[in-house]
Coordinates of N, CA and C and ligand atoms in Angstrom, one line a residue:
M1 N 104.3 117.1 107.6 CA 104.7 117.8 108.8 C 106.2 117.7 109.0
T2 N 106.8 118.9 109.3 CA 108.2 118.9 109.5 C 108.5 118.6 111.0
V3 N 109.3 117.6 111.2 CA 109.6 117.2 112.6 C 110.9 117.9 113.1
I4 N 111.9 118.0 112.2 CA 113.1 118.8 112.5 C 113.4 119.8 111.4
D5 N 113.7 121.0 111.9 CA 114.1 122.1 111.0 C 115.4 122.7 111.6
A6 N 116.5 122.3 111.1 CA 117.8 122.8 111.6 C 118.3 123.8 110.6
R7 N 118.6 125.0 111.1 CA 118.9 126.1 110.2 C 120.3 126.7 110.5
N8 N 121.1 126.7 109.4 CA 122.4 127.3 109.5 C 123.2 126.8 110.7
I9 N 123.3 125.5 110.8 CA 124.0 124.9 112.0 C 125.5 125.0 111.9
V10 N 126.1 125.7 112.8 CA 127.6 125.8 112.9 C 127.9 125.1 114.3
K11 N 128.9 124.3 114.2 CA 129.5 123.7 115.5 C 131.0 123.8 115.5
R12 N 131.5 124.5 116.5 CA 132.9 124.7 116.6 C 133.3 124.0 117.9
Y13 N 134.5 123.3 117.8 CA 135.1 122.7 119.0 C 136.3 123.5 119.4
R14 N 136.5 123.8 120.6 CA 137.7 124.4 121.0 C 138.5 123.5 121.9
T15 N 139.7 123.2 121.4 CA 140.6 122.3 122.2 C 141.9 123.0 122.3
G16 N 142.3 123.3 123.6 CA 143.5 124.1 123.8 C 143.3 125.4 123.2
G17 N 144.2 125.9 122.4 CA 144.1 127.2 121.7 C 143.5 127.0 120.3
E18 N 143.2 125.8 119.9 CA 142.7 125.6 118.5 C 141.2 125.6 118.5
T19 N 140.7 126.1 117.4 CA 139.2 126.0 117.2 C 139.0 125.2 115.9
L20 N 138.2 124.2 115.9 CA 137.9 123.4 114.8 C 136.4 123.5 114.4
E21 N 136.1 123.9 113.2 CA 134.8 124.0 112.8 C 134.3 122.7 112.2
A22 N 133.5 121.9 113.0 CA 133.0 120.6 112.6 C 131.8 120.7 111.6
L23 N 131.0 121.7 111.8 CA 129.8 121.9 110.9 C 129.9 123.4 110.5
G24 N 129.8 123.7 109.2 CA 130.0 125.0 108.7 C 128.7 125.7 108.1
G25 N 127.6 125.5 108.8 CA 126.4 126.2 108.4 C 125.5 125.2 107.6
I26 N 124.9 124.2 108.3 CA 124.1 123.2 107.7 C 122.6 123.5 107.8
D27 N 121.9 123.4 106.7 CA 120.4 123.4 106.7 C 119.9 122.0 106.5
F28 N 119.1 121.6 107.4 CA 118.6 120.2 107.3 C 117.1 120.2 107.8
T29 N 116.2 119.7 107.0 CA 114.9 119.5 107.4 C 114.5 118.0 107.3
L30 N 113.6 117.6 108.2 CA 113.2 116.2 108.2 C 111.6 116.2 108.3
E31 N 111.0 115.5 107.4 CA 109.5 115.4 107.4 C 109.1 114.1 108.1
A32 N 107.9 114.1 108.7 CA 107.4 112.9 109.4 C 107.4 111.8 108.4
G33 N 107.9 110.6 108.8 CA 107.8 109.4 108.0 C 108.9 109.3 107.0
E34 N 109.8 110.3 107.0 CA 111.0 110.2 106.0 C 112.1 109.3 106.6
F35 N 112.8 108.6 105.7 CA 113.9 107.8 106.0 C 115.1 108.4 105.2
V36 N 116.0 109.0 106.0 CA 117.1 109.8 105.4 C 118.5 109.2 105.9
S37 N 119.4 109.1 105.0 CA 120.8 108.7 105.4 C 121.7 109.9 105.3
I38 N 122.7 109.9 106.2 CA 123.8 110.9 106.2 C 125.1 110.1 106.0
M39 N 125.7 110.5 104.9 CA 127.0 109.8 104.5 C 128.1 110.8 104.4
G40 N 129.3 110.3 104.4 CA 130.5 111.3 104.3 C 131.7 110.6 104.9
P41 N 132.9 111.1 104.5 CA 134.1 110.5 105.0 C 134.2 110.7 106.5
S42 N 135.1 110.0 107.1 CA 135.4 110.1 108.5 C 135.9 111.5 108.8
G43 N 135.3 112.2 109.9 CA 135.7 113.5 110.2 C 134.9 114.6 109.5
S44 N 133.9 114.2 108.7 CA 133.1 115.2 107.9 C 132.0 115.8 108.7
G45 N 131.8 115.3 109.9 CA 130.8 116.0 110.8 C 129.5 115.2 111.0
K46 N 129.5 114.0 110.6 CA 128.2 113.2 110.7 C 127.8 113.0 112.1
S47 N 128.7 112.6 113.0 CA 128.3 112.4 114.4 C 127.9 113.7 115.0
T48 N 128.6 114.7 114.7 CA 128.3 116.0 115.3 C 126.9 116.5 114.9
L49 N 126.6 116.3 113.6 CA 125.2 116.6 113.1 C 124.2 115.8 113.8
L50 N 124.4 114.5 113.9 CA 123.4 113.6 114.5 C 123.2 114.0 116.0
N51 N 124.3 114.4 116.7 CA 124.2 114.8 118.1 C 123.4 116.1 118.2
V52 N 123.6 117.0 117.2 CA 122.8 118.3 117.3 C 121.4 118.0 117.0
L53 N 121.1 117.2 116.0 CA 119.7 116.9 115.7 C 119.0 116.1 116.9
G54 N 119.8 115.3 117.6 CA 119.3 114.5 118.7 C 119.3 115.2 120.0
L55 N 119.6 116.5 120.0 CA 119.7 117.3 121.3 C 120.7 116.8 122.3
L56 N 121.7 116.1 121.7 CA 122.8 115.7 122.6 C 123.9 116.7 122.6
A57 N 123.9 117.6 121.7 CA 124.9 118.7 121.6 C 124.1 120.0 121.2
T58 N 124.6 121.1 121.6 CA 124.0 122.4 121.2 C 124.9 123.0 120.1
P59 N 124.3 123.6 119.1 CA 125.1 124.2 118.0 C 125.8 125.5 118.5
T60 N 126.9 125.9 118.0 CA 127.6 127.1 118.3 C 126.8 128.3 117.7
E61 N 126.2 128.1 116.5 CA 125.3 129.0 115.8 C 124.2 128.2 115.2
G62 N 123.1 129.0 114.9 CA 122.0 128.3 114.2 C 120.9 128.0 115.1
R63 N 119.8 127.5 114.6 CA 118.6 127.2 115.4 C 118.2 125.7 115.1
V64 N 117.6 125.1 116.1 CA 117.0 123.8 115.9 C 115.6 123.9 116.3
I65 N 114.7 123.6 115.3 CA 113.3 123.6 115.6 C 112.8 122.2 115.6
L66 N 112.2 121.8 116.7 CA 111.8 120.4 116.9 C 110.2 120.4 117.0
N67 N 109.6 119.7 116.1 CA 108.1 119.7 116.1 C 107.5 121.1 116.2
G68 N 108.1 122.0 115.5 CA 107.6 123.4 115.5 C 108.0 124.3 116.6
R69 N 108.9 123.8 117.5 CA 109.3 124.5 118.7 C 110.8 124.8 118.6
D70 N 111.2 126.0 118.8 CA 112.6 126.3 118.8 C 113.2 125.9 120.2
V71 N 114.1 124.8 120.1 CA 114.6 124.2 121.3 C 116.1 124.6 121.5
T72 N 116.6 125.5 120.7 CA 118.0 125.9 120.7 C 118.5 126.3 122.1
D73 N 117.7 127.1 122.7 CA 118.2 127.8 124.0 C 117.6 127.1 125.2
L74 N 117.1 125.9 125.1 CA 116.6 125.2 126.3 C 117.8 124.8 127.2
G75 N 117.6 124.8 128.4 CA 118.6 124.4 129.4 C 118.8 122.9 129.3
D76 N 119.9 122.4 129.9 CA 120.2 121.0 129.9 C 119.0 120.1 130.3
R77 N 118.5 120.5 131.4 CA 117.4 119.6 132.0 C 116.2 119.5 131.1
K78 N 115.8 120.6 130.6 CA 114.6 120.6 129.7 C 114.9 119.9 128.4
R79 N 116.1 120.1 127.9 CA 116.5 119.5 126.7 C 116.6 118.0 126.8
T80 N 117.1 117.5 127.9 CA 117.2 116.1 128.2 C 115.8 115.4 128.3
A81 N 114.9 116.1 129.0 CA 113.5 115.6 129.2 C 112.8 115.6 127.8
L82 N 113.0 116.6 127.0 CA 112.4 116.6 125.7 C 112.9 115.5 124.8
R83 N 114.3 115.4 124.9 CA 114.9 114.3 124.0 C 114.3 113.0 124.4
K84 N 114.2 112.7 125.6 CA 113.7 111.4 126.0 C 112.3 111.1 125.5
R85 N 111.5 112.2 125.5 CA 110.1 112.0 125.1 C 109.9 111.9 123.6
T86 N 110.8 112.6 122.8 CA 110.5 112.8 121.4 C 111.5 112.1 120.4
I87 N 112.6 111.6 120.9 CA 113.6 111.0 120.0 C 114.1 109.7 120.5
G88 N 114.1 108.7 119.6 CA 114.7 107.4 119.9 C 116.1 107.3 119.3
F89 N 116.9 106.5 119.9 CA 118.3 106.3 119.4 C 118.6 104.8 119.2
V90 N 119.3 104.5 118.1 CA 119.8 103.2 117.8 C 121.3 103.3 117.5
F91 N 122.1 102.4 118.0 CA 123.5 102.4 117.8 C 124.1 101.2 117.1
Q92 N 125.3 101.4 116.6 CA 126.0 100.3 116.0 C 126.1 99.1 116.9
H93 N 126.5 99.3 118.2 CA 126.8 98.3 119.1 C 125.7 97.9 120.1
F94 N 124.5 98.3 119.7 CA 123.2 97.9 120.3 C 123.0 98.5 121.7
Y95 N 124.1 98.4 122.6 CA 124.0 98.9 124.0 C 122.8 98.3 124.7
L96 N 122.6 97.0 124.6 CA 121.7 96.3 125.4 C 122.3 95.9 126.8
L97 N 121.5 95.8 127.8 CA 122.1 95.4 129.1 C 122.1 93.9 129.2
P98 N 123.3 93.3 129.5 CA 123.4 91.9 129.3 C 122.6 91.0 130.3
T99 N 122.3 91.6 131.4 CA 121.6 90.7 132.4 C 120.1 90.8 132.3
L100 N 119.6 91.7 131.4 CA 118.2 91.8 131.3 C 117.7 91.1 130.0
N101 N 116.5 90.6 130.1 CA 115.9 89.9 128.9 C 115.4 91.0 127.9
A102 N 114.9 90.5 126.8 CA 114.5 91.4 125.7 C 113.4 92.4 126.2
V103 N 112.4 91.9 126.9 CA 111.3 92.8 127.3 C 111.9 93.8 128.3
E104 N 112.7 93.4 129.2 CA 113.3 94.4 130.2 C 114.2 95.4 129.5
N105 N 114.9 95.0 128.5 CA 115.8 95.9 127.8 C 114.9 97.0 127.1
V106 N 113.8 96.6 126.5 CA 112.9 97.5 125.8 C 112.3 98.5 126.8
E107 N 112.1 98.0 128.0 CA 111.5 98.9 129.1 C 112.5 99.9 129.6
V108 N 113.8 99.7 129.4 CA 114.8 100.5 130.1 C 114.5 102.0 130.1
P109 N 114.2 102.6 128.9 CA 114.0 104.1 128.9 C 112.8 104.5 129.8
R110 N 112.0 103.6 130.2 CA 110.8 103.9 131.0 C 110.9 103.4 132.4
L111 N 112.1 102.9 132.8 CA 112.2 102.2 134.1 C 111.8 103.1 135.3
F112 N 112.0 104.4 135.2 CA 111.7 105.3 136.3 C 110.4 106.0 136.2
D113 N 109.6 105.5 135.2 CA 108.2 106.1 135.1 C 107.3 105.2 135.8
R114 N 106.2 105.7 136.3 CA 105.2 104.9 136.9 C 104.2 104.6 135.7
D115 N 104.4 103.4 135.1 CA 103.6 103.1 133.9 C 103.3 101.6 134.0
P116 N 102.1 101.3 134.5 CA 101.7 99.9 134.6 C 101.6 99.1 133.3
D117 N 101.6 99.8 132.2 CA 101.5 99.1 130.9 C 102.8 98.9 130.2
R118 N 103.9 99.3 131.0 CA 105.2 99.3 130.4 C 105.6 97.9 129.8
A119 N 105.4 96.9 130.5 CA 105.8 95.5 130.0 C 105.0 95.1 128.8
A120 N 103.7 95.4 128.9 CA 102.8 95.0 127.8 C 103.2 95.8 126.5
R121 N 103.5 97.0 126.7 CA 103.9 97.8 125.6 C 105.3 97.3 125.0
A122 N 106.2 96.9 125.9 CA 107.4 96.4 125.4 C 107.2 95.1 124.6
R123 N 106.3 94.2 125.1 CA 106.0 93.0 124.4 C 105.4 93.3 123.0
D124 N 104.5 94.3 123.0 CA 103.9 94.7 121.7 C 104.9 95.2 120.7
L125 N 105.8 96.0 121.2 CA 106.9 96.5 120.3 C 107.8 95.4 119.8
L126 N 108.1 94.5 120.7 CA 109.0 93.3 120.2 C 108.2 92.5 119.2
T127 N 106.9 92.3 119.4 CA 106.1 91.6 118.4 C 106.1 92.3 117.1
R128 N 106.0 93.6 117.1 CA 106.0 94.4 115.9 C 107.3 94.3 115.1
V129 N 108.4 94.1 115.8 CA 109.7 94.0 115.1 C 110.1 92.5 114.9
G130 N 109.1 91.6 115.1 CA 109.3 90.3 114.7 C 110.0 89.4 115.8
L131 N 109.9 89.9 117.0 CA 110.5 89.1 118.1 C 109.5 88.6 119.1
G132 N 108.3 88.3 118.6 CA 107.2 87.9 119.5 C 107.5 86.6 120.2
D133 N 108.5 85.9 119.8 CA 108.9 84.6 120.4 C 110.2 84.6 121.1
R134 N 110.7 85.9 121.5 CA 112.0 86.0 122.1 C 111.9 86.9 123.4
F135 N 110.8 87.0 124.0 CA 110.6 87.9 125.1 C 111.6 87.7 126.2
D136 N 111.8 86.4 126.5 CA 112.6 86.1 127.7 C 114.1 85.9 127.4
H137 N 114.5 86.1 126.2 CA 115.9 85.8 125.8 C 116.8 87.0 126.2
R138 N 118.0 86.7 126.8 CA 118.9 87.7 127.1 C 119.8 88.0 125.8
P139 N 120.5 89.2 125.8 CA 121.2 89.5 124.6 C 122.2 88.4 124.1
D140 N 122.8 87.7 125.0 CA 123.8 86.6 124.6 C 123.1 85.4 124.0
Q141 N 121.7 85.4 124.1 CA 121.0 84.3 123.5 C 120.3 84.8 122.2
L142 N 120.7 86.0 121.7 CA 120.1 86.5 120.5 C 121.2 86.7 119.4
S143 N 120.8 86.6 118.1 CA 121.7 87.0 117.1 C 121.9 88.5 117.0
G144 N 122.9 88.9 116.2 CA 123.1 90.3 116.0 C 121.9 91.1 115.5
G145 N 121.2 90.5 114.5 CA 120.0 91.1 113.9 C 118.9 91.2 115.0
Q146 N 118.8 90.1 115.8 CA 117.8 90.1 116.8 C 118.1 91.2 117.9
K147 N 119.4 91.3 118.2 CA 119.7 92.3 119.2 C 119.4 93.7 118.7
Q148 N 119.7 94.0 117.4 CA 119.3 95.3 116.8 C 117.8 95.5 116.8
R149 N 117.0 94.4 116.6 CA 115.6 94.6 116.7 C 115.1 95.0 118.1
V150 N 115.8 94.4 119.1 CA 115.4 94.7 120.5 C 115.7 96.2 120.6
A151 N 116.9 96.7 120.1 CA 117.3 98.1 120.3 C 116.3 99.0 119.5
I152 N 115.8 98.5 118.4 CA 114.8 99.3 117.6 C 113.5 99.4 118.5
A153 N 113.1 98.3 119.0 CA 111.9 98.3 119.9 C 112.1 99.3 121.0
R154 N 113.3 99.2 121.7 CA 113.6 100.1 122.8 C 113.5 101.6 122.3
S155 N 114.0 101.9 121.1 CA 114.0 103.3 120.6 C 112.5 103.8 120.5
L156 N 111.6 102.9 120.4 CA 110.2 103.3 120.1 C 109.3 103.3 121.4
I157 N 109.9 103.0 122.5 CA 109.0 102.8 123.7 C 108.3 104.1 124.1
N158 N 108.9 105.3 123.8 CA 108.2 106.5 124.2 C 107.4 107.1 123.0
D159 N 107.1 106.3 122.0 CA 106.4 106.8 120.8 C 107.0 108.0 120.1
P160 N 108.3 107.9 119.9 CA 108.9 109.1 119.2 C 108.5 109.2 117.8
K161 N 108.5 110.4 117.3 CA 108.3 110.7 115.9 C 109.6 110.7 115.1
I162 N 110.7 110.6 115.9 CA 112.1 110.7 115.3 C 112.9 109.6 115.9
V163 N 113.6 108.8 115.0 CA 114.6 107.9 115.5 C 115.9 108.2 114.8
L164 N 117.0 108.3 115.6 CA 118.3 108.6 115.0 C 119.2 107.4 115.2
A165 N 119.8 107.0 114.1 CA 120.6 105.7 114.1 C 122.0 106.0 113.7
D166 N 123.0 105.5 114.5 CA 124.4 105.7 114.2 C 125.0 104.4 113.7
E167 N 125.2 104.2 112.4 CA 125.7 103.0 111.8 C 124.9 101.8 112.2
P168 N 123.6 101.8 112.0 CA 122.8 100.7 112.5 C 123.0 99.3 111.9
T169 N 123.7 99.3 110.7 CA 124.0 98.0 110.1 C 125.5 97.7 110.3
G170 N 126.2 98.6 111.0 CA 127.7 98.4 111.0 C 128.2 97.2 111.6
S171 N 127.4 96.5 112.5 CA 127.9 95.3 113.1 C 127.2 94.0 112.5
L172 N 126.5 94.2 111.4 CA 125.7 93.1 110.9 C 126.2 92.7 109.5
D173 N 126.0 91.4 109.2 CA 126.3 90.9 107.9 C 125.3 91.5 106.9
R174 N 125.5 91.4 105.6 CA 124.7 92.1 104.6 C 123.3 91.7 104.6
E175 N 123.0 90.4 104.7 CA 121.6 89.9 104.7 C 120.9 90.4 106.0
T176 N 121.5 90.3 107.1 CA 120.9 90.8 108.3 C 120.7 92.3 108.3
G177 N 121.7 93.0 107.7 CA 121.6 94.5 107.5 C 120.3 94.8 106.6
R178 N 120.1 94.0 105.6 CA 118.9 94.2 104.8 C 117.6 94.1 105.6
Q179 N 117.6 93.1 106.4 CA 116.4 92.9 107.2 C 116.1 94.1 108.2
I180 N 117.2 94.6 108.7 CA 117.1 95.7 109.6 C 116.6 97.0 108.9
L181 N 117.1 97.1 107.6 CA 116.7 98.3 106.8 C 115.3 98.1 106.4
D182 N 114.8 96.9 106.1 CA 113.4 96.7 105.8 C 112.6 97.1 107.0
E183 N 113.1 96.8 108.2 CA 112.3 97.1 109.4 C 112.2 98.6 109.5
F184 N 113.3 99.3 109.3 CA 113.3 100.8 109.4 C 112.3 101.4 108.4
S185 N 112.4 100.8 107.1 CA 111.5 101.3 106.1 C 110.0 101.1 106.5
R186 N 109.7 100.0 107.1 CA 108.3 99.7 107.5 C 107.9 100.7 108.6
I187 N 108.8 100.9 109.5 CA 108.5 101.8 110.6 C 108.2 103.2 110.1
A188 N 109.1 103.7 109.2 CA 108.9 105.0 108.6 C 107.6 105.1 107.8
D189 N 107.3 104.1 107.0 CA 106.1 104.1 106.1 C 104.8 103.9 106.9
E190 N 104.8 102.9 107.8 CA 103.5 102.5 108.4 C 103.3 103.2 109.7
E191 N 104.4 103.6 110.4 CA 104.2 104.2 111.7 C 104.5 105.7 111.7
N192 N 104.9 106.2 110.4 CA 105.1 107.6 110.2 C 106.2 108.2 111.1
V193 N 107.2 107.3 111.5 CA 108.4 107.8 112.2 C 109.5 108.2 111.3
A194 N 110.0 109.4 111.5 CA 111.1 109.8 110.7 C 112.4 109.2 111.2
I195 N 113.2 108.7 110.3 CA 114.5 108.0 110.7 C 115.7 108.7 110.0
V196 N 116.7 109.0 110.7 CA 117.9 109.5 110.2 C 119.0 108.5 110.5
A197 N 119.7 107.9 109.5 CA 120.8 107.0 109.8 C 122.1 107.5 109.3
V198 N 123.1 107.7 110.2 CA 124.5 108.0 109.8 C 125.1 106.6 109.4
T199 N 125.7 106.6 108.2 CA 126.2 105.3 107.8 C 127.3 105.4 106.7
H200 N 128.2 104.3 106.7 CA 129.1 104.2 105.6 C 128.6 103.1 104.6
D201 N 127.5 102.5 104.9 CA 127.0 101.3 104.2 C 126.1 101.8 103.0
E202 N 126.7 101.5 101.8 CA 126.0 101.9 100.6 C 124.6 101.3 100.5
L203 N 124.5 100.1 101.0 CA 123.2 99.3 101.0 C 122.1 100.2 101.5
V204 N 122.4 101.0 102.5 CA 121.3 101.8 103.1 C 120.6 102.7 102.1
N205 N 121.4 103.1 101.1 CA 120.8 104.0 100.1 C 119.8 103.4 99.2
Q206 N 119.7 102.1 99.2 CA 118.6 101.4 98.5 C 117.3 101.5 99.2
Y207 N 117.4 101.9 100.4 CA 116.2 101.9 101.3 C 115.7 103.3 101.6
V208 N 116.6 104.3 101.6 CA 116.2 105.6 102.1 C 115.4 106.5 101.0
D209 N 114.7 107.5 101.5 CA 114.1 108.4 100.6 C 115.1 109.4 100.1
R210 N 116.2 109.7 100.8 CA 117.1 110.8 100.5 C 118.4 110.5 101.2
T211 N 119.5 110.9 100.6 CA 120.8 110.9 101.2 C 121.4 112.2 101.3
V212 N 121.9 112.6 102.4 CA 122.7 113.9 102.6 C 124.1 113.5 102.7
H213 N 124.9 114.1 101.8 CA 126.4 113.9 101.8 C 127.1 115.0 102.5
L214 N 127.8 114.7 103.5 CA 128.6 115.7 104.2 C 130.0 115.7 103.7
V215 N 130.6 116.8 103.5 CA 132.0 117.0 103.1 C 132.5 118.2 103.9
D216 N 133.5 117.9 104.8 CA 134.1 118.9 105.6 C 133.1 119.8 106.3
G217 N 132.1 119.2 106.8 CA 131.1 120.0 107.6 C 130.1 120.8 106.9
T218 N 130.0 120.5 105.5 CA 129.0 121.2 104.8 C 128.3 120.1 103.9
I219 N 127.1 120.4 103.5 CA 126.3 119.5 102.6 C 126.8 119.5 101.2
G220 N 127.4 118.4 100.7 CA 127.8 118.3 99.4 C 126.7 118.3 98.4
K221 N 126.4 117.2 97.8 CA 125.3 117.2 96.9 C 124.2 116.3 97.6
E222 N 123.0 116.7 97.4 CA 121.9 116.0 98.0 C 121.1 115.3 96.8
M223 N 121.0 114.0 97.0 CA 120.3 113.3 95.9 C 118.9 113.0 96.4
I224 N 117.9 113.2 95.6 CA 116.5 112.9 95.9 C 116.2 111.7 95.1
D225 N 115.9 110.6 95.8 CA 115.4 109.4 95.2 C 113.9 109.4 95.3
A226 N 113.2 109.4 94.1 CA 111.7 109.4 94.2 C 111.2 108.2 94.8
Ligands
LIG301 P1 132.3 112.0 111.6 O1 131.2 111.5 112.4 O2 131.9 112.3 110.2 O3 133.5 111.1 111.6 P2 132.6 114.0 113.6 O4 131.3 114.7 113.7 O5 132.9 112.9 114.6 O6 132.7 113.4 112.2 O7 133.8 115.0 113.7 C1 133.9 116.1 112.9 C2 135.2 116.9 113.3 O8 135.0 117.4 114.6 C3 136.4 116.0 113.3 O9 137.5 116.8 112.9 C4 136.6 115.7 114.8 O10 137.9 115.4 115.1 C5 136.0 116.9 115.5 N1 135.4 116.6 116.8 C6 134.4 115.8 117.0 N2 134.0 115.8 118.3 C7 134.9 116.6 118.9 C8 135.1 117.0 120.3 N3 134.2 116.6 121.2 N4 136.1 117.9 120.5 C9 136.9 118.4 119.6 N5 136.8 118.0 118.3 C10 135.8 117.2 117.9
LIG302 P1 130.8 104.1 117.3 O1 130.1 103.5 116.1 O2 131.7 105.3 117.0 O3 131.5 103.1 118.2 P2 128.4 104.0 118.8 O4 127.4 103.7 117.9 O5 129.0 102.9 119.7 O6 129.6 104.7 118.1 O7 127.9 105.2 119.8 C1 127.7 106.4 119.3 C2 127.7 107.5 120.4 O8 126.6 107.4 121.2 C3 128.9 107.3 121.3 O9 129.6 108.5 121.5 C4 128.3 106.9 122.7 O10 129.0 107.4 123.8 C5 126.9 107.5 122.6 N1 125.9 106.8 123.4 C6 125.9 105.5 123.7 N2 124.8 105.1 124.4 C7 124.1 106.2 124.5 C8 122.8 106.5 125.1 N3 122.1 105.6 125.7 N4 122.4 107.8 125.0 C9 123.1 108.7 124.4 N5 124.3 108.5 123.8 C10 124.8 107.3 123.9

């Protein structure tokens, strides 16, 4: 099943009198359970593409089809609501709230929902990412890898079929990075969640199904690893 079908994505930024074309007509599809990396030099459009795929930005041209539905022309409010229900985000710097413990951090995306099972679900997610013994720990009491596991659990609280990760190993040492990549692989394989990771980390390519190389806002060569 195709979870994202992005067609001929063009993104132009206008600053002052200048127009800069950050994406020059990208075709990108993502299947359920796929783990894909996006690589490329600084300024090649990786963040812009991730933002378009994550409904954080709208393309200047092209269509974004999410779970079979064309979401390109949705208004801000609907797009935000849809993003929260269908896409999880993981960041380089974790973005955990320092005064909340692990369970509460995982609950954050659901804080304003009436959901009596929220805490139980957060504990279950933490257990699944190997933090069953860290429920009450605050971020400053967790290692970098543990913090990223909390962030991964948080990204899954709304049962997304898509998780978008921006440099998820960028703040971690190599061994911890491997553990996080193993976790992403497991989530993709066992839970059928599609994962897209923007990265500079070559290590990531040992784990993904496919790497998309961006060069100046277009897809360079695409390597398929069987
Ligand atoms: P990458 O993530 O690969 O470093 P980006 O997607 O951040 O690339 O940026 C691609 C190009 O678009 C760069 O030239 C960058 O300067 C430009 N750009 C990114 N965001 C904006 C913005 N909000 N306004 C203007 N230009 C931008
Ligand atoms: P960088 O690696 O460039 O420091 P980060 O991984 O810190 O980037 O963040 C990536 C982008 O995501 C940033 O532009 C940041 O503003 C944005 N961001 C951070 N938290 C959230 C959030 N909860 N929802 C949406 N976007 C966010």
